[in-house]
Coordinates of C-alpha atoms in Angstrom, one line a residue:
Chain A
M24 CA 0.0 -0.1 -0.1
S25 CA 1.4 3.4 -0.8
A26 CA 1.9 6.1 1.7
V27 CA -1.4 8.1 2.7
V28 CA -0.7 11.7 1.8
V29 CA -2.7 14.2 3.8
D30 CA -3.3 17.9 2.7
N31 CA -2.6 20.5 5.4
R32 CA -6.0 21.7 5.3
V33 CA -7.4 18.2 5.4
R34 CA -4.9 17.9 8.5
A35 CA -6.3 21.0 10.2
A36 CA -10.0 20.1 9.5
R37 CA -9.7 16.7 10.8
I38 CA -8.2 18.0 14.0
V39 CA -10.9 20.1 14.7
L40 CA -13.8 17.6 13.7
V41 CA -12.1 14.7 15.8
V42 CA -11.7 16.9 19.0
L43 CA -15.4 18.3 18.5
G44 CA -16.5 14.6 17.9
V45 CA -14.8 13.5 21.2
L46 CA -16.2 16.2 23.3
V47 CA -19.8 15.6 21.8
L48 CA -19.3 11.7 22.2
A49 CA -18.2 12.5 25.8
F50 CA -21.1 14.6 26.6
G51 CA -23.5 12.0 25.5
A52 CA -21.8 9.5 27.7
W53 CA -22.0 11.9 30.5
V54 CA -25.9 12.2 29.9
L55 CA -26.2 8.5 29.7
V56 CA -24.7 8.0 33.2
T57 CA -26.6 10.7 34.8
T58 CA -29.9 10.1 33.6
V59 CA -30.1 6.3 33.0
R60 CA -29.6 4.0 36.3
P61 CA -26.5 2.0 36.2
N62 CA -28.3 -1.2 36.2
R63 CA -30.0 -0.4 33.1
I64 CA -26.9 0.5 31.5
G65 CA -25.8 -3.2 31.5
G66 CA -29.0 -4.0 29.3
L67 CA -28.0 -1.1 26.8
A68 CA -24.6 -2.5 26.7
T69 CA -26.0 -5.8 25.6
W70 CA -28.2 -4.2 23.0
L71 CA -25.5 -2.2 21.5
L72 CA -23.2 -5.2 21.2
G73 CA -26.1 -7.4 20.0
A74 CA -26.8 -4.9 17.3
V75 CA -23.4 -4.8 15.8
V76 CA -23.2 -8.9 16.1
L77 CA -26.6 -9.4 14.6
H78 CA -25.6 -7.1 11.7
D79 CA -22.0 -7.9 11.1
A80 CA -22.5 -11.7 11.7
I81 CA -26.0 -12.5 10.4
L82 CA -27.4 -9.8 8.1
S83 CA -24.2 -8.9 6.1
P84 CA -23.2 -12.5 5.2
F85 CA -26.8 -12.9 4.1
V86 CA -26.8 -10.0 2.1
L87 CA -23.6 -10.7 0.6
A88 CA -24.6 -14.1 -0.7
V89 CA -27.9 -13.0 -2.0
G90 CA -26.1 -10.3 -3.7
M91 CA -23.8 -12.6 -5.3
G92 CA -26.6 -14.8 -6.4
L93 CA -28.5 -11.8 -8.0
R94 CA -25.3 -10.9 -9.8
R95 CA -24.9 -14.3 -11.3
A96 CA -28.7 -14.8 -12.0
G97 CA -28.8 -11.3 -13.4
R98 CA -25.9 -11.5 -15.8
A99 CA -27.9 -12.6 -18.6
L100 CA -30.7 -9.8 -18.1
R101 CA -31.1 -6.6 -20.0
T102 CA -30.0 -3.7 -17.7
W103 CA -33.6 -2.2 -17.1
V104 CA -34.9 -5.6 -16.3
L105 CA -32.0 -6.0 -13.7
V106 CA -32.5 -2.5 -12.3
V107 CA -36.2 -3.2 -11.9
V108 CA -35.7 -6.7 -10.3
Q109 CA -32.9 -5.1 -8.0
A110 CA -35.1 -2.2 -6.7
A111 CA -38.0 -4.5 -5.9
V112 CA -35.8 -7.1 -4.0
V113 CA -34.4 -4.3 -1.9
L114 CA -37.7 -2.5 -1.4
G115 CA -39.4 -5.6 -0.5
S116 CA -36.6 -6.6 1.9
V117 CA -36.7 -3.2 3.8
L118 CA -40.3 -3.1 4.1
A119 CA -40.3 -6.5 5.6
L120 CA -37.8 -5.4 8.0
V121 CA -39.8 -2.3 9.0
V122 CA -43.3 -4.0 9.1
L123 CA -42.3 -7.4 10.7
P124 CA -41.6 -5.6 14.2
E125 CA -44.9 -3.7 13.6
I126 CA -46.9 -7.1 13.1
A127 CA -45.1 -8.3 16.4
A128 CA -45.9 -5.0 18.2
K129 CA -49.6 -5.4 17.2
A130 CA -49.6 -9.1 18.4
H131 CA -47.9 -8.1 21.5
G132 CA -50.8 -5.8 22.2
T133 CA -51.6 -2.2 22.0
K134 CA -52.7 0.5 24.4
N135 CA -55.7 1.4 22.4
D136 CA -57.3 0.9 19.1
T137 CA -56.0 3.9 17.4
V138 CA -52.4 2.5 17.7
L139 CA -51.5 0.4 14.8
P140 CA -55.2 0.3 13.4
F141 CA -54.3 -1.7 10.2
D142 CA -54.0 -5.4 9.4
Y143 CA -50.2 -5.1 8.7
T144 CA -49.8 -8.6 8.0
T145 CA -52.3 -8.5 5.0
R146 CA -51.0 -5.3 3.7
L147 CA -47.5 -6.7 3.9
L148 CA -48.5 -9.7 2.1
V149 CA -50.3 -7.5 -0.6
V150 CA -47.4 -5.2 -1.2
E151 CA -44.8 -8.0 -1.3
G152 CA -47.1 -9.8 -3.8
V153 CA -47.3 -6.5 -5.9
L154 CA -43.5 -6.5 -6.0
V155 CA -43.1 -10.2 -7.1
A156 CA -45.7 -9.4 -9.7
V157 CA -43.6 -6.4 -10.9
V158 CA -40.3 -8.7 -11.0
V159 CA -42.2 -11.5 -12.9
I160 CA -43.6 -9.0 -15.5
A161 CA -40.3 -7.3 -15.9
L162 CA -38.6 -10.8 -16.5
V163 CA -41.2 -11.8 -18.9
V164 CA -41.2 -8.5 -20.9
G165 CA -37.5 -8.5 -20.9
A166 CA -37.2 -12.2 -22.2
V167 CA -40.0 -11.5 -24.8
T168 CA -38.2 -8.2 -26.2
A169 CA -34.9 -10.0 -26.0
R170 CA -36.1 -12.8 -28.1
R171 CA -37.5 -10.4 -30.8
R172 CA -34.6 -8.3 -30.9
S173 CA -32.2 -11.2 -30.5
D174 CA -29.7 -9.5 -32.7
Q175 CA -29.0 -7.0 -30.1
P176 CA -26.4 -7.9 -27.7
L177 CA -27.2 -8.5 -24.1
V178 CA -26.0 -7.1 -20.9
A179 CA -22.3 -9.0 -20.4
G180 CA -21.6 -8.4 -16.9
T181 CA -24.1 -7.4 -14.2
T182 CA -24.3 -6.0 -10.8
S183 CA -24.3 -6.3 -7.2
P184 CA -26.6 -5.4 -4.4
Chain B
M16 CA -10.2 -13.2 5.8
R17 CA -8.5 -12.0 2.7
H18 CA -10.7 -14.4 0.4
T19 CA -13.8 -13.0 2.1
R20 CA -12.7 -9.5 1.6
D21 CA -11.9 -10.2 -2.0
A22 CA -14.9 -11.8 -2.7
M23 CA -16.7 -8.5 -1.4
A24 CA -15.2 -6.5 -4.0
S25 CA -17.8 -4.8 -6.1
P26 CA -18.3 -1.6 -8.1
N27 CA -20.5 -0.7 -5.3
R28 CA -18.2 -1.4 -2.4
T29 CA -15.7 1.7 -3.2
A30 CA -14.6 4.8 -1.6
R31 CA -16.8 6.7 -4.0
S32 CA -20.0 4.6 -3.0
A33 CA -19.0 5.1 0.7
V34 CA -19.0 9.0 0.1
V35 CA -22.2 9.1 -1.8
T36 CA -24.3 7.1 0.7
G37 CA -22.3 8.6 3.5
R38 CA -23.4 12.0 2.7
L39 CA -27.1 11.2 2.6
L40 CA -26.7 9.4 5.7
G41 CA -25.1 12.2 7.2
I42 CA -27.6 14.7 6.4
A43 CA -30.3 12.2 7.5
F44 CA -28.7 11.7 11.0
L45 CA -28.0 15.5 11.3
V46 CA -31.7 16.4 10.6
C47 CA -32.9 13.9 13.1
F48 CA -30.4 15.0 15.7
L49 CA -31.3 18.9 15.4
T50 CA -35.1 17.9 15.3
G51 CA -34.6 15.7 18.2
V52 CA -32.6 18.0 20.4
Y53 CA -35.4 20.4 19.8
S54 CA -38.1 18.2 20.9
H55 CA -36.1 17.4 24.1
L56 CA -35.6 21.0 24.9
L57 CA -39.4 21.7 24.4
Q58 CA -39.9 18.9 27.1
E59 CA -37.0 19.7 29.3
P60 CA -36.2 23.5 28.7
L61 CA -33.3 25.4 30.2
G62 CA -34.7 27.8 32.4
W63 CA -33.9 30.9 30.3
M64 CA -35.4 29.4 26.9
R65 CA -38.3 30.7 25.2
F66 CA -40.0 28.8 22.1
P67 CA -41.4 30.0 19.0
T68 CA -45.3 29.8 19.0
R69 CA -45.6 30.6 15.3
P70 CA -46.1 28.8 12.8
V71 CA -48.5 26.8 15.0
Q72 CA -47.4 23.8 13.1
L73 CA -43.8 24.0 13.7
Y74 CA -43.3 21.0 16.0
Q75 CA -45.7 19.0 14.0
F76 CA -43.1 19.8 11.0
T77 CA -40.0 19.1 12.8
Q78 CA -41.3 16.2 14.6
G79 CA -42.9 14.6 11.4
L80 CA -39.3 15.4 9.8
H81 CA -37.6 13.5 12.7
I82 CA -39.6 10.5 12.2
T83 CA -39.5 10.5 8.4
A84 CA -35.8 11.1 8.1
G85 CA -35.4 8.2 10.7
I86 CA -37.4 5.7 8.6
A87 CA -35.3 6.9 5.7
I88 CA -32.1 6.2 7.6
I89 CA -33.0 2.4 7.7
P90 CA -32.2 1.8 3.8
L91 CA -29.5 4.5 4.0
L92 CA -27.8 2.9 7.1
L93 CA -28.0 -0.7 5.6
A94 CA -26.6 0.5 2.2
K95 CA -23.8 2.3 3.8
L96 CA -22.8 -0.6 5.8
N97 CA -23.0 -2.9 2.8
V98 CA -20.8 -0.5 1.1
V99 CA -18.1 -0.7 3.6
M100 CA -18.5 -4.5 4.6
P101 CA -14.9 -5.1 3.1
A102 CA -13.5 -2.8 5.6
L103 CA -14.8 -4.7 8.4
V104 CA -12.5 -7.9 7.5
Q105 CA -9.5 -5.9 6.5
T106 CA -6.2 -7.6 6.8
P107 CA -4.4 -6.9 9.1
P108 CA -7.2 -5.9 11.6
V109 CA -5.4 -3.3 13.3
R110 CA -2.2 -1.5 12.0
S111 CA -1.3 0.9 14.9
V112 CA -2.8 2.3 18.1
L113 CA -4.6 5.1 16.1
H114 CA -6.2 2.5 13.6
L115 CA -7.6 0.7 16.6
L116 CA -9.0 3.9 17.9
E117 CA -10.7 4.7 14.6
R118 CA -12.0 1.4 14.4
A119 CA -13.3 1.5 18.0
S120 CA -15.1 4.8 17.2
I121 CA -16.5 3.3 14.0
A122 CA -17.9 0.4 16.2
V123 CA -19.6 3.0 18.7
F124 CA -21.0 4.8 15.6
V125 CA -22.4 1.5 14.0
A126 CA -23.8 0.2 17.4
S127 CA -25.4 3.6 18.4
A128 CA -27.0 4.1 15.0
L129 CA -28.4 0.7 15.0
V130 CA -29.7 1.0 18.4
Q131 CA -31.2 4.4 17.8
V132 CA -32.9 3.4 14.4
V133 CA -34.4 0.1 16.0
T134 CA -35.8 1.5 19.3
G135 CA -37.1 4.8 17.5
L136 CA -38.9 2.6 14.9
L137 CA -40.2 0.5 17.6
N138 CA -41.1 3.7 19.6
T139 CA -43.5 4.7 16.7
Y140 CA -45.3 1.5 17.4
Q141 CA -45.5 1.9 21.1
W142 CA -43.5 -1.2 21.7
Y143 CA -40.8 -1.3 24.2
P144 CA -39.1 -4.9 24.5
W145 CA -35.8 -3.6 26.0
P146 CA -34.5 -3.3 29.3
F147 CA -33.6 0.4 29.5
P148 CA -35.8 3.7 29.4
F149 CA -36.5 4.8 25.8
K150 CA -36.4 8.5 26.3
Q151 CA -33.0 9.1 28.2
V152 CA -31.3 6.4 26.1
H153 CA -32.4 8.0 22.9
N154 CA -31.4 11.4 24.0
A155 CA -27.9 10.3 25.4
L156 CA -27.3 8.0 22.2
A157 CA -28.1 10.9 19.9
Y158 CA -24.9 12.8 21.1
V159 CA -22.7 9.7 21.1
L160 CA -23.9 8.9 17.6
I161 CA -23.3 12.6 16.4
G162 CA -19.9 12.7 18.4
S163 CA -18.7 9.4 16.6
L164 CA -20.1 10.6 13.4
L165 CA -17.7 13.7 13.6
I166 CA -14.8 11.7 14.3
H167 CA -15.8 9.5 11.3
I168 CA -15.9 12.3 9.0
G169 CA -12.6 13.7 10.6
T170 CA -10.5 10.5 10.0
K171 CA -11.9 9.7 6.5
L172 CA -11.9 13.3 5.4
Q173 CA -9.1 12.9 2.8
I174 CA -11.0 10.1 1.1
I175 CA -14.2 12.1 1.3
T176 CA -12.6 15.1 -0.4
R177 CA -10.8 12.9 -3.0
Y178 CA -14.0 11.3 -4.0
W179 CA -16.6 13.9 -3.1
R180 CA -17.0 14.9 -7.1
K181 CA -18.0 12.2 -9.7
R182 CA -15.5 13.5 -12.2
D183 CA -12.6 12.7 -10.2
S184 CA -14.0 9.3 -9.2
F185 CA -14.3 7.5 -12.6
D186 CA -12.1 7.2 -15.7
A187 CA -13.3 8.0 -19.3
Q188 CA -14.6 4.2 -19.6
G189 CA -16.7 4.9 -16.3
R190 CA -14.4 2.5 -14.2
F191 CA -13.6 3.5 -10.5
V192 CA -10.3 5.2 -10.0
A193 CA -8.4 3.9 -7.0
D194 CA -6.2 6.4 -5.4
A195 CA -3.9 4.4 -3.0
T196 CA -2.7 7.7 -1.5
V197 CA -5.8 8.5 0.3
G198 CA -5.9 5.4 2.7
S199 CA -9.2 3.8 1.5
E200 CA -9.6 0.5 3.1
L201 CA -12.0 -0.7 0.3
P202 CA -10.7 -3.1 -2.3
D203 CA -10.4 -1.7 -5.9
P204 CA -13.2 -3.3 -8.1
N205 CA -10.9 -3.2 -11.1
D206 CA -8.5 -5.5 -9.1
P207 CA -10.5 -7.3 -6.6
A208 CA -7.4 -9.4 -5.1
G209 CA -5.2 -6.5 -5.2
Q210 CA -2.6 -8.4 -6.9
E211 CA -0.7 -5.4 -8.1
A212 CA 0.0 -4.4 -4.5
R213 CA 1.0 -8.0 -3.8
P214 CA 4.0 -8.9 -6.0
G215 CA 4.7 -12.6 -6.0
S216 CA 1.2 -13.8 -5.5
A217 CA -0.4 -16.3 -7.9
S218 CA -1.5 -15.5 -11.2
P219 CA -3.9 -12.7 -11.6
S220 CA -7.6 -13.8 -10.9
G221 CA -6.4 -17.1 -10.0
G222 CA -7.2 -19.0 -6.7
F223 CA -10.7 -19.3 -5.1
V224 CA -11.8 -15.7 -5.6
G225 CA -10.8 -15.6 -9.3
R226 CA -13.0 -18.6 -9.7
L227 CA -15.7 -17.1 -7.8
H228 CA -15.9 -13.9 -9.7
R229 CA -15.7 -16.0 -13.0
W230 CA -18.8 -18.0 -12.0
I231 CA -20.5 -14.7 -10.7
D232 CA -19.6 -12.6 -13.7
G233 CA -19.1 -15.2 -16.7
T234 CA -15.7 -13.7 -17.5
P235 CA -13.3 -16.2 -19.2
A236 CA -10.3 -17.5 -17.2
P237 CA -7.2 -15.7 -18.1
G238 CA -5.7 -17.3 -21.2
P239 CA -2.4 -17.1 -22.8
V240 CA -1.0 -13.3 -23.6
A241 CA -2.3 -12.2 -26.9
P242 CA 0.2 -11.3 -29.8
A243 CA 1.7 -7.9 -29.0
T244 CA -0.2 -6.2 -32.0
D245 CA -3.4 -6.9 -30.6
T246 CA -2.8 -5.9 -27.1
V247 CA -4.2 -2.3 -27.2
P248 CA -7.4 -2.6 -28.9
V249 CA -8.1 -5.8 -26.8
T250 CA -7.3 -3.8 -23.6
R251 CA -9.3 -0.8 -24.6
T252 CA -12.5 -3.0 -25.5
A253 CA -12.2 -4.8 -22.1
A254 CA -12.0 -1.5 -20.3
S255 CA -15.0 -0.3 -22.0
A256 CA -16.7 -3.5 -21.2
D257 CA -15.5 -3.2 -17.5
G258 CA -16.5 0.5 -17.3
R259 CA -20.1 -0.4 -18.6
R260 CA -20.4 -3.4 -16.3
Q261 CA -19.4 -1.0 -13.3
R262 CA -21.8 1.7 -14.4
V263 CA -24.8 -0.7 -14.6
A264 CA -23.9 -2.2 -11.1
R265 CA -23.8 1.5 -9.8
R266 CA -27.1 2.4 -11.3
G267 CA -28.5 -0.8 -10.0
F268 CA -27.6 -0.2 -6.5
I269 CA -28.7 3.4 -6.6
A270 CA -32.1 2.2 -7.9
G271 CA -32.3 -0.2 -5.2
V272 CA -31.5 2.3 -2.4
T273 CA -33.7 5.1 -4.0
A274 CA -36.7 2.8 -4.2
A275 CA -36.2 1.4 -0.8
T276 CA -36.0 5.1 0.9
A277 CA -38.8 6.5 -1.5
G278 CA -40.9 3.4 -0.7
V279 CA -40.6 3.2 3.0
V280 CA -41.2 6.9 3.4
A281 CA -44.2 7.2 1.0
L282 CA -45.8 4.0 2.8
T283 CA -45.7 5.4 6.3
V284 CA -45.5 9.3 6.2
G285 CA -49.2 9.5 5.8
Q286 CA -49.5 9.4 9.6
S287 CA -47.9 13.0 9.8
S288 CA -48.7 14.5 6.4
A289 CA -51.9 15.4 4.7
V290 CA -50.1 14.5 1.2
G291 CA -49.0 11.3 2.3
E292 CA -52.4 10.3 3.6
P293 CA -53.7 8.5 0.6
F294 CA -50.6 6.1 0.8
N295 CA -50.6 5.2 4.5
V296 CA -50.2 1.8 4.2
F297 CA -47.9 0.7 6.9
G298 CA -48.2 4.1 9.2
P299 CA -48.7 3.0 12.9
R300 CA -51.6 5.7 13.0
K301 CA -54.2 6.5 10.7
R302 CA -55.5 10.2 10.8
H303 CA -59.3 10.7 11.8
L304 CA -59.4 7.6 13.7
G305 CA -60.8 7.9 17.2
Q306 CA -62.9 9.7 19.5
N307 CA -63.5 13.3 18.4
G308 CA -62.0 12.1 14.8
L309 CA -58.7 12.1 16.3
P310 CA -56.1 9.3 17.3
V311 CA -55.5 8.7 21.0
N312 CA -52.3 8.1 22.9
R313 CA -53.1 7.8 26.5
T314 CA -56.5 6.5 27.4
A315 CA -58.6 7.6 30.4
R316 CA -58.5 4.0 31.7
A317 CA -54.4 3.8 31.4
A318 CA -54.3 7.2 33.3
G319 CA -56.6 6.1 36.1
V320 CA -59.0 9.1 35.7
L321 CA -62.4 7.0 34.9
A322 CA -63.8 8.2 38.0
T323 CA -62.1 11.4 38.7
A324 CA -62.6 12.8 35.3
T325 CA -66.3 12.3 35.3
A326 CA -67.2 13.1 39.0
A327 CA -70.0 15.5 39.3
D328 CA -68.0 17.8 41.4
W329 CA -64.9 18.3 39.0
A330 CA -63.6 21.8 39.1
L331 CA -60.5 23.5 38.0
T332 CA -58.6 25.3 40.6
V333 CA -56.6 28.3 39.2
A334 CA -54.2 29.7 41.9
G335 CA -52.6 33.2 41.4
P336 CA -50.3 34.9 43.8
S337 CA -53.3 36.6 45.6
V338 CA -56.5 35.2 44.1
S339 CA -57.4 31.6 44.0
R340 CA -60.6 30.5 42.3
T341 CA -62.4 27.4 41.3
F342 CA -64.3 26.9 38.0
S343 CA -66.9 24.2 37.5
R344 CA -67.2 23.1 33.4
A345 CA -70.3 25.6 33.3
E346 CA -68.5 28.4 34.8
L347 CA -65.6 28.0 32.3
I348 CA -68.1 27.9 29.4
A349 CA -69.6 30.9 30.8
L350 CA -66.1 32.9 30.5
G351 CA -66.5 32.9 26.8
Q352 CA -64.9 30.3 24.6
T353 CA -62.6 30.8 21.6
E354 CA -62.0 28.8 18.7
A355 CA -58.4 27.9 17.6
R356 CA -57.0 25.5 14.7
L357 CA -54.2 23.9 16.4
P358 CA -52.4 20.5 15.6
I359 CA -51.9 17.6 17.9
A360 CA -48.3 16.4 17.2
C361 CA -47.0 13.4 19.2
V362 CA -43.5 12.7 19.9
E363 CA -44.0 9.5 18.1
G364 CA -44.4 11.3 15.0
W365 CA -48.2 11.0 14.0
S366 CA -50.0 14.6 14.1
Q367 CA -53.3 16.0 12.9
M368 CA -54.7 19.3 12.8
A369 CA -57.9 20.0 15.0
T370 CA -60.4 22.5 15.8
W371 CA -60.6 23.2 19.2
K372 CA -62.9 25.6 21.3
G373 CA -62.3 26.7 25.0
V374 CA -61.3 29.5 27.5
R375 CA -58.2 31.4 26.6
M376 CA -55.3 31.0 29.0
R377 CA -54.8 34.6 29.4
D378 CA -58.7 35.1 29.8
L379 CA -58.5 32.5 32.7
L380 CA -55.4 34.3 34.2
A381 CA -57.1 37.6 34.2
A382 CA -60.0 36.0 36.1
V383 CA -57.5 35.5 39.1
Q384 CA -56.0 38.9 38.4
V385 CA -52.7 37.9 36.8
D386 CA -51.1 39.3 33.8
P387 CA -50.8 36.7 31.1
D388 CA -47.0 36.9 30.7
V389 CA -46.4 34.3 33.4
H390 CA -45.0 30.7 33.9
V391 CA -47.7 28.4 35.3
R392 CA -47.9 24.8 36.5
V393 CA -50.6 22.4 35.3
T394 CA -51.4 19.5 37.1
S395 CA -53.5 16.4 35.7
L396 CA -56.0 14.0 37.4
E397 CA -53.5 11.3 36.2
R398 CA -52.5 9.4 39.2
H399 CA -48.8 8.7 37.9
G400 CA -46.7 9.2 34.7
G401 CA -44.0 11.5 33.7
Y402 CA -46.3 14.2 32.2
R403 CA -48.8 14.3 35.2
I404 CA -47.3 17.9 35.8
M405 CA -46.4 20.3 33.0
E406 CA -45.0 23.8 33.1
M407 CA -45.6 26.2 30.5
G408 CA -43.7 29.7 29.9
P409 CA -45.0 32.9 29.3
E410 CA -44.6 32.7 25.4
Y411 CA -47.6 30.1 25.6
T412 CA -49.6 31.5 28.5
A413 CA -49.9 34.8 26.8
D414 CA -50.7 33.5 23.2
P415 CA -54.3 34.1 22.0
T416 CA -54.3 30.5 20.9
T417 CA -53.6 28.8 24.0
L418 CA -56.7 27.2 25.3
I419 CA -58.2 25.2 28.2
A420 CA -60.0 23.2 25.6
L421 CA -63.5 22.0 26.3
E422 CA -64.7 21.0 22.5
L423 CA -62.8 19.3 19.8
N424 CA -63.8 19.2 16.6
G425 CA -67.2 20.5 17.0
E426 CA -68.2 18.0 19.8
K427 CA -68.1 18.0 23.5
L428 CA -64.3 17.0 24.4
D429 CA -64.1 13.2 24.8
L430 CA -63.2 11.4 27.8
E431 CA -60.1 9.9 25.8
H432 CA -59.1 13.3 24.7
G433 CA -58.9 14.9 28.2
F434 CA -62.8 15.7 29.1
P435 CA -63.6 17.6 31.2
A436 CA -60.8 20.0 30.2
R437 CA -57.2 19.9 28.5
I438 CA -54.7 22.2 27.4
I439 CA -54.0 23.0 23.9
A440 CA -51.1 25.4 22.8
P441 CA -49.2 26.1 19.9
G442 CA -45.9 24.5 18.6
R443 CA -45.7 22.2 21.6
P444 CA -45.5 18.4 21.6
G445 CA -48.7 16.2 22.3
V446 CA -47.2 15.1 25.7
L447 CA -47.4 18.4 27.1
Q448 CA -51.0 19.3 25.8
T449 CA -52.1 17.9 29.2
K450 CA -55.4 16.1 29.4
W451 CA -58.0 15.9 32.4
I452 CA -56.6 19.1 34.2
E453 CA -57.6 19.9 37.7
R454 CA -55.1 22.8 38.9
I455 CA -53.4 25.6 37.2
E456 CA -51.0 27.4 39.2
V457 CA -48.9 30.6 38.8
I458 CA -45.3 30.0 39.3
A459 CA -43.5 33.2 38.4

């Protein structure tokens, strides 16, 4: 690896940002220990650690594997088909991440009928169904137009998530 | 470790992608931080603080923005973490004491960001499955997060300035331009296994990673070197194909992140925005649903006021420094009612405009011979809860729209909305719009 060259103005700005950051972070730590009882901070530490482990050890490898699979499966697709499929998969995943806890919260019980008033399970299934339909239509239209214009080249390499 | 990292090489895991996603994420975090601090100070002001009461929808806007930006952070944060994934498994894991500190600050940043987003989201569902108090931790972690973000921007500043502009980031063919002098920890997608930096390693694109990339991208294994005369055109075609491949990859990535961000925002923002109302598919609240056509947060049963709030002898005590009076509901009505259009805007993000009718706070204060520019303490019939007692500064007490509300949306105030009387003031969070009030006391 070549030596890292740091510009002088960057160096000055870096010092300011890091010092300010350390101060703000320390203030946050002070607010934490003065407003939260010590026996609760242990529970928070578990959650902070758990969040990183859950993301880095479970979600990331999963996303990496799915991404590689999509990249391979998508290499014969036309660009626009690939972009549509990819957008639908990412949107569907993020919606599931946001709405599944909402379904769990509703199952857990709400304080009154105006909190979580919808049938989120059905709504999530409908929206995910629409996204699946969009993917299928894009794939079919892509395949049909590709066959009609078979003289045009396909996208060679494709993409990752 | 090295194989895992090489396998992660992608046109979307470059310093440029990190800068692009990082900028958006940084803006979203800053918006959440500023609106969050504003909301916190409204609830726990320092003694000298006064707050704006106009526009009356100010808090509805800032808190709606807080929740919306927070929801937008979910896809943006996942995108950013995906971009920088190879840095997680870099070799060697630690190069120096400073590098260790930098990685520790990133761990703090990622941990607090994930916890803030998850607990914030679940708070909008009023679900608290964790062993710590939400409000205090959300407030403290906000500073931890912004502090570690400042440190992160500082340590990466050389990379950020190098890849800030698109034209500095790609060559004429659209391939990422790796610059080893800025210290990026992400692999070069043009050279995933970094053979150039590792003389003496096996043949280019060889080994497990080479086979993996060939399997993924369907590129042929490196063959014998072509005759010298063909080298230049062949290389140019390969570069242009590679540039195209990288551009498609980037476009797909941007489309995915944009779709996820726009989608998740559009399908939930209807709980706090009239524009988004028709698309409120997953919002935790539905506007106009509830007693008096308004959602409810704390019910009369939960507050333990079912008997006291409906008692025939209920009266509101107003205590001035010299005069103290009690008012029955009929006596309050007789003081003369004013109508005001003010929103209820909850800290959890939902909000709705409503029409209120009741006695002006300043008229009530005049009835006990007090000038309107005073601090008051309002006590609710609630048996317990952090918002049983609420204090209000002179900017609210003197405001002509601050009411002791008796009617809501053209009907008698419902028990769930604070019958017999509640406070409604402009620009304050819903938790400070105290319901089921029993006492107003002038404190300064």
